[in-house]
Short mmCIF file of C-alpha atoms in Angstrom, two decimals:
data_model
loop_
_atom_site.label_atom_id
_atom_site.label_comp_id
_atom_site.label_asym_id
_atom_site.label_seq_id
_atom_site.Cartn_x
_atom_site.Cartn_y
_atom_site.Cartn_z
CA UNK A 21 -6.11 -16.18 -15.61
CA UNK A 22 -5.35 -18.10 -12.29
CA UNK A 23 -1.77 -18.60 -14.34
CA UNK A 24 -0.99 -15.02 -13.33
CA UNK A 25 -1.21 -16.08 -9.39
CA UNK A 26 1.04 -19.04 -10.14
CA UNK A 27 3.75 -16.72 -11.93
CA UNK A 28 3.96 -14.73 -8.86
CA UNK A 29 3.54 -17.96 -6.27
CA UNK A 30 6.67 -19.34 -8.61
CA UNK A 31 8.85 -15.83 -7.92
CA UNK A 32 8.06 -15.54 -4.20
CA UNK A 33 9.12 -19.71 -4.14
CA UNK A 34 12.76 -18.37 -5.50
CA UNK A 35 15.41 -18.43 -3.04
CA UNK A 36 12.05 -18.65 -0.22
CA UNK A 37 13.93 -19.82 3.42
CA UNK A 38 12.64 -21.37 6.37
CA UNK A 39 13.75 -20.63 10.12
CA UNK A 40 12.89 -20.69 13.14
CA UNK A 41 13.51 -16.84 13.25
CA UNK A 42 14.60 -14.62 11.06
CA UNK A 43 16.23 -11.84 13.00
CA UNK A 44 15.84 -9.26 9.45
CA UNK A 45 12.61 -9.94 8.79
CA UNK A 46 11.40 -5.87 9.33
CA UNK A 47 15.01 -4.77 7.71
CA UNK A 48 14.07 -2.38 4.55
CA UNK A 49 15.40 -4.93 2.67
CA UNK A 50 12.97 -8.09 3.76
CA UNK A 51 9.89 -5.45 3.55
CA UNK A 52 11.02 -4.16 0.62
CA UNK A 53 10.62 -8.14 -1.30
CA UNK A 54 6.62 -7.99 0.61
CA UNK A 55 5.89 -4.97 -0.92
CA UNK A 56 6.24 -6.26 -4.22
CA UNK A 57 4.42 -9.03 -4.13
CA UNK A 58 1.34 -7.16 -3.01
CA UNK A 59 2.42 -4.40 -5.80
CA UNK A 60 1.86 -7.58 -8.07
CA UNK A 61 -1.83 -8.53 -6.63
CA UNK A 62 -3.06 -5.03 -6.27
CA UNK A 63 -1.68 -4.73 -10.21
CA UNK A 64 -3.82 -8.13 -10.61
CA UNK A 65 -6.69 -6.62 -9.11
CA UNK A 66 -6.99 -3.46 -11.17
CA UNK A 67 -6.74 -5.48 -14.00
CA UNK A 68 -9.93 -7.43 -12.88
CA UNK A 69 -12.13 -3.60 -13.69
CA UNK A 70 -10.81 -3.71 -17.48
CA UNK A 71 -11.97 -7.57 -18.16
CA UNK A 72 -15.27 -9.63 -18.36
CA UNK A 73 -13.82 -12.85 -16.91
CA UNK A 74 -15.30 -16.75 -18.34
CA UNK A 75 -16.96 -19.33 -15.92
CA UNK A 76 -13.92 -21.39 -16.41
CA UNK A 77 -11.87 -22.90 -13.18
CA UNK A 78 -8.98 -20.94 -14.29
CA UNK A 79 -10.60 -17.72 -14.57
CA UNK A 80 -12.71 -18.06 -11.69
CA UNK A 81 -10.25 -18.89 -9.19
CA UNK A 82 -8.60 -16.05 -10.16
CA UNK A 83 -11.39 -14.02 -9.47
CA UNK A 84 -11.72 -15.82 -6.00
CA UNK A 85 -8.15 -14.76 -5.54
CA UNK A 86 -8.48 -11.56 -5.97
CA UNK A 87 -11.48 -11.06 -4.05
CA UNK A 88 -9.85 -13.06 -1.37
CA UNK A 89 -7.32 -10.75 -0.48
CA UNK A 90 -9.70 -7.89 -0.86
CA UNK A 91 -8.02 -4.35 0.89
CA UNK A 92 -5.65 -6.39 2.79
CA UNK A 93 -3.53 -6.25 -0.30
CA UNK A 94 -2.96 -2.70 0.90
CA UNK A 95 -2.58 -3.20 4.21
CA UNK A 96 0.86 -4.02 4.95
CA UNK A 97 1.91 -0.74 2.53
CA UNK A 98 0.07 1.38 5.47
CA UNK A 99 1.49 -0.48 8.27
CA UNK A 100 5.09 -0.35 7.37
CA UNK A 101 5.04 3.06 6.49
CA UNK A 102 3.57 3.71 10.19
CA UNK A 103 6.38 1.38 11.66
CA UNK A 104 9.13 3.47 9.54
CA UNK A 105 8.46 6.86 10.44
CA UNK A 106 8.00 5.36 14.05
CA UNK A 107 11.58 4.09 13.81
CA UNK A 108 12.94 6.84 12.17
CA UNK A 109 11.47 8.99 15.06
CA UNK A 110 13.05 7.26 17.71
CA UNK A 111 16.39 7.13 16.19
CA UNK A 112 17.06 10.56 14.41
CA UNK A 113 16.19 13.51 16.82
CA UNK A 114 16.17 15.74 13.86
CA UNK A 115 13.99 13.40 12.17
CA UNK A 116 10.84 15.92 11.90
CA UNK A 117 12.64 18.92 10.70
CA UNK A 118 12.44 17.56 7.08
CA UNK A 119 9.59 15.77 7.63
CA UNK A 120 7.28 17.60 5.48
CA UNK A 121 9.55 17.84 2.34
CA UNK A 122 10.38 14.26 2.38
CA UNK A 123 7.70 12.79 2.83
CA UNK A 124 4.57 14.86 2.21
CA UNK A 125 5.97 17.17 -0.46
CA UNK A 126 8.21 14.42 -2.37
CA UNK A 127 5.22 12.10 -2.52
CA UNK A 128 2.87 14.86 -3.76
CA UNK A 129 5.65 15.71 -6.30
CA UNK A 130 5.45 12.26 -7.87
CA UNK A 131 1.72 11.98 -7.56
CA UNK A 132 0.96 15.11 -9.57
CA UNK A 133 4.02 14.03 -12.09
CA UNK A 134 1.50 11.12 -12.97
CA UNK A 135 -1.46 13.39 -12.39
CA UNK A 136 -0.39 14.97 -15.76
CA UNK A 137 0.31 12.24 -17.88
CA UNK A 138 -3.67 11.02 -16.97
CA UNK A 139 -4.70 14.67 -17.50
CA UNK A 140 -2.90 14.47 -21.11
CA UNK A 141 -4.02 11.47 -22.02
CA UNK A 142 -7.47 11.42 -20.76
CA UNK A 143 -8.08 14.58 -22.69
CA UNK A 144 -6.80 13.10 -25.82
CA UNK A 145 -8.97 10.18 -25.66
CA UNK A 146 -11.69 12.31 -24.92
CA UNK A 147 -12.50 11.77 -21.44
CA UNK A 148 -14.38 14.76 -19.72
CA UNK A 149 -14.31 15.09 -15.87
CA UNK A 150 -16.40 16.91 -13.90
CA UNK A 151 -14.98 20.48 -12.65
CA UNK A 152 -14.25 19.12 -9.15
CA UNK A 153 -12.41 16.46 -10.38
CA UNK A 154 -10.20 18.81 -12.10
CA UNK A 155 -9.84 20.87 -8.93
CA UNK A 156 -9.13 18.18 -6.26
CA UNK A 157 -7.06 15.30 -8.32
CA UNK A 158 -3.75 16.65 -7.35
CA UNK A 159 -4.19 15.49 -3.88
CA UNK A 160 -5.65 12.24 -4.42
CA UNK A 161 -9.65 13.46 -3.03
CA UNK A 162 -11.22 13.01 -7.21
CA UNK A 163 -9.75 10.91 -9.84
CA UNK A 164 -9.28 11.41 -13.61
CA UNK A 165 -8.74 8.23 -14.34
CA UNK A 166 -6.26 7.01 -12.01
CA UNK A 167 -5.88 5.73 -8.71
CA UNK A 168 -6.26 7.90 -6.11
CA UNK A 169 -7.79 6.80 -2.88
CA UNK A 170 -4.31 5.51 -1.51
CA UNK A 171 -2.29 8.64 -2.38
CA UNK A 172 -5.00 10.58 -0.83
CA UNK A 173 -4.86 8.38 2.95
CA UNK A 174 -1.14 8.51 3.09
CA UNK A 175 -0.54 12.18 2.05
CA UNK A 176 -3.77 12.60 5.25
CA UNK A 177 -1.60 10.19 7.70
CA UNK A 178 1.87 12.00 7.14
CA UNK A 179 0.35 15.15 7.19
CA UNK A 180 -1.59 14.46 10.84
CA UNK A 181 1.54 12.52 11.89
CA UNK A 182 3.66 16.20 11.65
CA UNK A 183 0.68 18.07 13.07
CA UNK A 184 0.82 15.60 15.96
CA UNK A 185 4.61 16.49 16.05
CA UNK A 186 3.68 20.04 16.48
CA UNK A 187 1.29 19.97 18.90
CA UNK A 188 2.77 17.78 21.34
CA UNK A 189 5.90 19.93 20.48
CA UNK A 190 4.49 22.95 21.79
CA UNK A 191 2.67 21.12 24.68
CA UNK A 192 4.32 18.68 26.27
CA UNK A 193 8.19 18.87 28.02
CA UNK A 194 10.26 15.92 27.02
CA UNK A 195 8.45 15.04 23.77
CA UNK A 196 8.47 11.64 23.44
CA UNK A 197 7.82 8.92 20.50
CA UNK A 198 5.07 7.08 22.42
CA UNK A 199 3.65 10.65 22.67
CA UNK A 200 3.98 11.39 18.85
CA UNK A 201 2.29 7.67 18.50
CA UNK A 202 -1.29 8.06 20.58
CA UNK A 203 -1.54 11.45 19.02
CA UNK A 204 -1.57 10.23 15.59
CA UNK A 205 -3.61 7.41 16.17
CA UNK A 206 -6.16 9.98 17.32
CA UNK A 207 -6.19 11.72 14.64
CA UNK A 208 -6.09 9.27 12.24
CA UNK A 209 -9.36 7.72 13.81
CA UNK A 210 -10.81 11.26 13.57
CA UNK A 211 -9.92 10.76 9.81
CA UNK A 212 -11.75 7.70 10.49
CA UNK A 213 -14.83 9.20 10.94
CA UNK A 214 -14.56 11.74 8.47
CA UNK A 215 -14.05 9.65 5.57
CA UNK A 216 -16.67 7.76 6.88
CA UNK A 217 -18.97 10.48 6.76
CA UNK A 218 -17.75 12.04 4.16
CA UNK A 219 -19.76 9.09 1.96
CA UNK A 220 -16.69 7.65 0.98
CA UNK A 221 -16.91 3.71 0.03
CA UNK A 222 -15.37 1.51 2.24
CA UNK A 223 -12.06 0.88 1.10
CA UNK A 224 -10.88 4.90 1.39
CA UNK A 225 -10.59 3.91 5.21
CA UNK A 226 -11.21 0.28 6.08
CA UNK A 227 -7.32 -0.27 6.29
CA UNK A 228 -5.61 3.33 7.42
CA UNK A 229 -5.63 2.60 11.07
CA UNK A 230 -2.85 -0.07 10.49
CA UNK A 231 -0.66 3.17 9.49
CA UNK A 232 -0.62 3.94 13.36
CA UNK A 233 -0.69 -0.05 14.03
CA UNK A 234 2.68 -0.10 12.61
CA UNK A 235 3.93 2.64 14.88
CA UNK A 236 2.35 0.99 17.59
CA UNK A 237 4.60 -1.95 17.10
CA UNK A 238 7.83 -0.11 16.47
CA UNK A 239 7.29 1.16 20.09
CA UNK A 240 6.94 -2.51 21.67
CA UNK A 241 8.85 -4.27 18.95
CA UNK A 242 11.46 -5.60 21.35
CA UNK A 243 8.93 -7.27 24.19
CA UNK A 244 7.35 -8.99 20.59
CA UNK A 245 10.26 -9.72 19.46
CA UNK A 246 11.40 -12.12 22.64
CA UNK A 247 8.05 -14.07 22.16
CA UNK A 248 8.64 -14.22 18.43
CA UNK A 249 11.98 -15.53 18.70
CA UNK A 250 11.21 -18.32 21.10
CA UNK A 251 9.58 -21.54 19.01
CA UNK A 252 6.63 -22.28 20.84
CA UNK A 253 5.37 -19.11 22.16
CA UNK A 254 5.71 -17.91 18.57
CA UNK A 255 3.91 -21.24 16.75
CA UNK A 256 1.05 -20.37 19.41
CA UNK A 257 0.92 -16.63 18.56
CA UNK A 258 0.89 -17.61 14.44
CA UNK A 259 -1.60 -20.00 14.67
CA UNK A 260 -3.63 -17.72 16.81
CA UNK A 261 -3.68 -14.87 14.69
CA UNK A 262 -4.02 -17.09 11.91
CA UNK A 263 -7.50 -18.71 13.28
CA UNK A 264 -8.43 -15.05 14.70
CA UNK A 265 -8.09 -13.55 11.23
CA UNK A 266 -9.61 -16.36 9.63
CA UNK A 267 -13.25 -16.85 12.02
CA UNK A 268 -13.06 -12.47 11.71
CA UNK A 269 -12.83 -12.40 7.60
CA UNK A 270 -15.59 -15.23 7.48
CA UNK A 271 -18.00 -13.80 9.72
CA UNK A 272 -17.17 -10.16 8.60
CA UNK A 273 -16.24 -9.61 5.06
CA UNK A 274 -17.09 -6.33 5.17
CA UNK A 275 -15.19 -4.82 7.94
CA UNK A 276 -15.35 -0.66 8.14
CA UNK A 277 -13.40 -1.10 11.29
CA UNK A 278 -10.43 -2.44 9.73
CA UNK A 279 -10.19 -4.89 12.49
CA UNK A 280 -9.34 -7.68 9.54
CA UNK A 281 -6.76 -5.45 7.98
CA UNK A 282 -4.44 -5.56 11.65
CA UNK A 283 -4.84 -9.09 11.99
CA UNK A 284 -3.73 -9.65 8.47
CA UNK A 285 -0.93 -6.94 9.11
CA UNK A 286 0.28 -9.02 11.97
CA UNK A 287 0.34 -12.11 10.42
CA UNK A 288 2.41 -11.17 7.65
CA UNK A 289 4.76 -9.55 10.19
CA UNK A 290 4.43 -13.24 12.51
CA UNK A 291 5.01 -15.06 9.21
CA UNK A 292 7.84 -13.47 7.59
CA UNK A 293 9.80 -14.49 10.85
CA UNK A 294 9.56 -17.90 10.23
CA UNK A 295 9.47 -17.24 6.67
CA UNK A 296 11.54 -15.40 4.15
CA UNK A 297 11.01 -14.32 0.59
CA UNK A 298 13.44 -12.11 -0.81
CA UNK A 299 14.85 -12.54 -4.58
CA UNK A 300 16.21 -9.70 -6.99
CA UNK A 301 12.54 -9.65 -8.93
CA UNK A 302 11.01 -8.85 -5.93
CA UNK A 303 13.44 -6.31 -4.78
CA UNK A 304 12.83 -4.53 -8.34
CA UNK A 305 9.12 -4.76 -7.73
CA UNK A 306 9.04 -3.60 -4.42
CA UNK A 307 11.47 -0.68 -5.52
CA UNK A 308 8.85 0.11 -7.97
CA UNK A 309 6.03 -0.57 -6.19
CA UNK A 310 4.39 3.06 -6.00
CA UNK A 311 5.26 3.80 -9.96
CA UNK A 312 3.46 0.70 -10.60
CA UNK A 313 0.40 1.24 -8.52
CA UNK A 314 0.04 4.92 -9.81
CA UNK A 315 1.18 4.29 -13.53
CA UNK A 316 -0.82 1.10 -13.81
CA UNK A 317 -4.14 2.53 -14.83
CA UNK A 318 -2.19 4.66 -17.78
CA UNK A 319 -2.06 2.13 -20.03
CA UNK A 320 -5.13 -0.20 -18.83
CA UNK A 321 -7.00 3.00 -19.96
CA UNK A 322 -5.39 3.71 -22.93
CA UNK A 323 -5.77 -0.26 -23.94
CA UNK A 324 -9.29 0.01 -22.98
CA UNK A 325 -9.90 2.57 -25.57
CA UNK A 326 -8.57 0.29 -28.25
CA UNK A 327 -10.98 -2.35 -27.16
CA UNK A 328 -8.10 -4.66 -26.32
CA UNK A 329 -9.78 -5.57 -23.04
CA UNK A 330 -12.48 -7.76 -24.96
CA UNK A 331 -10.04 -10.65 -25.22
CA UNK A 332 -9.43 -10.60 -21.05
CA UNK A 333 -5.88 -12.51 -22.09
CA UNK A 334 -4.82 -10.27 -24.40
CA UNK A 335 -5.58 -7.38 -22.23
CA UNK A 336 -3.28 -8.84 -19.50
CA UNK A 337 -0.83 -10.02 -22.14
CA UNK A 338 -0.13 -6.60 -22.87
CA UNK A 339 -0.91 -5.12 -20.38
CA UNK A 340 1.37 -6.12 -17.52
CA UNK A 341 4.59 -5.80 -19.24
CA UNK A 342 3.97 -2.58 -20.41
CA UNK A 343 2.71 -1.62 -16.47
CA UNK A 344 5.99 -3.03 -15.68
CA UNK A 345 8.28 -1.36 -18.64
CA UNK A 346 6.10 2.27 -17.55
CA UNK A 347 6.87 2.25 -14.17
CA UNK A 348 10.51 1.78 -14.41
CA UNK A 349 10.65 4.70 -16.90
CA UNK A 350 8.61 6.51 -14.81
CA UNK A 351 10.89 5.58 -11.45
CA UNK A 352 13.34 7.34 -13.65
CA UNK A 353 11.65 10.33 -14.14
CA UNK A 354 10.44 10.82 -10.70
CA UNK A 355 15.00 10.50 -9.62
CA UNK A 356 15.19 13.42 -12.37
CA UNK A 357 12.54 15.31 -10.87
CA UNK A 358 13.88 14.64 -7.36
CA UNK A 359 17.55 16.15 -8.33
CA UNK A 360 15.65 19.03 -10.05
CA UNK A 361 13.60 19.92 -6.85
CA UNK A 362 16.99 18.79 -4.38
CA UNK A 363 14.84 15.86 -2.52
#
């Protein structure tokens, strides 16, 4: 199984460049190629639940692999969707006007477009959900067979980033992004809490405070940027964040604070200055990274039912192709859907 890992190591080592600093390397484009090779390990780590690995090396190390990277596979998702909306804030005035049909309204749209294709086939395989399940799925707070934890968080974080707009909109003279920025990350540790006490595991919030992280740094990009950009300050910042992140992960694997999930955030962000992966597979999968985190489960489930899963090669064999074939129909589906309901 560790094959899978070196598939993916093998497409992020296509067209991979070195620099000393690579002035693009938050452009939509270089984010964009990181998102899809994290779309590929979170795919990798879903397909873990379906399979009863072997005590072999191979399968092992996959399973040390995957339990390496943990939630900080989701991370960087969070935190450049933070630094986006913080960057679209600061440069469009009108930026919140549309705020939530574009981004809350479209991304419930698509969610609830694969909402029905679980409910159909779920029900035809004879799955039966509690009533609550039924009730809350279409905002991500039950599941009926999918993923849902992750739609849930960011459909919470837009949706507290607007009422943060409001507020300081009707509160504050000369609204300003910094403004829009403490106020979210308030609330979002208020969402914090309540997950926390909602019983929620772990992972529904050990990571969504590196939405505002990423907002934090659109702000003070530029006096990062002129350490980043000079060679030594920047090899000493790396390797800090690097040992940091490393000493924090060892002596807390299980973090609730999410203090891990920043550090990790930053050193991707520190990394992909010096280096650069960007190649036209990863563009697709990063293009098609939320149809293939929210389609994935479709077909594990429907494989499952076959009993495919008992050979754990087989199962992937099948089942990542078909992932990847599904979400690209589906990506077409949700651009139908978009023109139907003018997003």
């Amino acid at each position: 199984m560790i094959t899978l890992f070196l598939i993916l190591l093998a497409i992020m080592l296509y067209g991979i460049r070195f620099s000393s600093y690579h002035s693009d390397y938050i452009t939509p484009e270089s984010t964009n190629a990181i998102k899809g090779v994290f779309a590929v390990i979170i795919l990798y780590s879903h397909l873990r639940g379906y399979i009863v690995l072997s005590d072999s090396i191979s399968d092992q190390a996959y399973l040390f692999a995957v339990k390496g990277f943990g939630q900080f596979m989701v991370a960087p998702f969070l935190f450049y969707s933070g630094f986006g909306i913080m960057e679209s804030t600061r440069k469009k005035p009108q930026y919140f006007k549309h705020f939530p049909r574009n981004r809350i309204l479209k991304t419930l749209l698509h969610f609830d477009i694969a909402i029905l294709a679980f409910l159909a086939l779920m029900t035809i395989l004879g799955y039966r959900y509690p009533l609550v399940n039924y009730l809350t799925c279409w905002f991500g707070w039950k599941s009926i067979g999918n993923s849902n934890w992750f739609i849930f968080d960011i459909l919470a974080l837009y949706s507290l980033t607007y009422i943060a707009y409001i507020l300081l909109k009707a509160t504050a003279n000369g609204l300003q992004a910094k403004h829009i920025c403490m106020a979210t990350s308030i609330l979002s540790i208020a969402l914090w809490i309540f997950l926390r006490l909602s019983g929620k595991d772990t992972y529904w919030y050990d990571t969504i405070l590196t939405y505002p992280l990423g907002m934090w740094y659109s702000l003070y990009r530029t006096p990062i940027e002129s350490l980043l950009i000079r060679k030594k300050p920047s090899i000493l910042i790396l390797a800090g964040i690097c040992t940091i992140f490393v000493v924090w992960h060892y002596v807390f694997f299980h973090d609730p604070s999410g203090i891990g999930s920043y550090l990790f955030c930053m050193l991707v962000v520190c990394s992909s200055t010096k280096i650069r992966i960007n190649n036209a597979i990863l563009q697709w999968l990063g293009e098609h990274a939320f149809s293939i985190y929210i389609i994935q489960r479709l077909p594990m489930n429907l494989f499952q039912f076959f009993g495919w899963n008992e050979s754990p090669y087989l199962f992937a064999l099948i089942s990542i192709p078909t992932v990847l074939v599904s979400a690209h129909l589906f990506n077409r589906l949700l651009a139908k859907a978009d023109s139907i309901f003018g997003f």
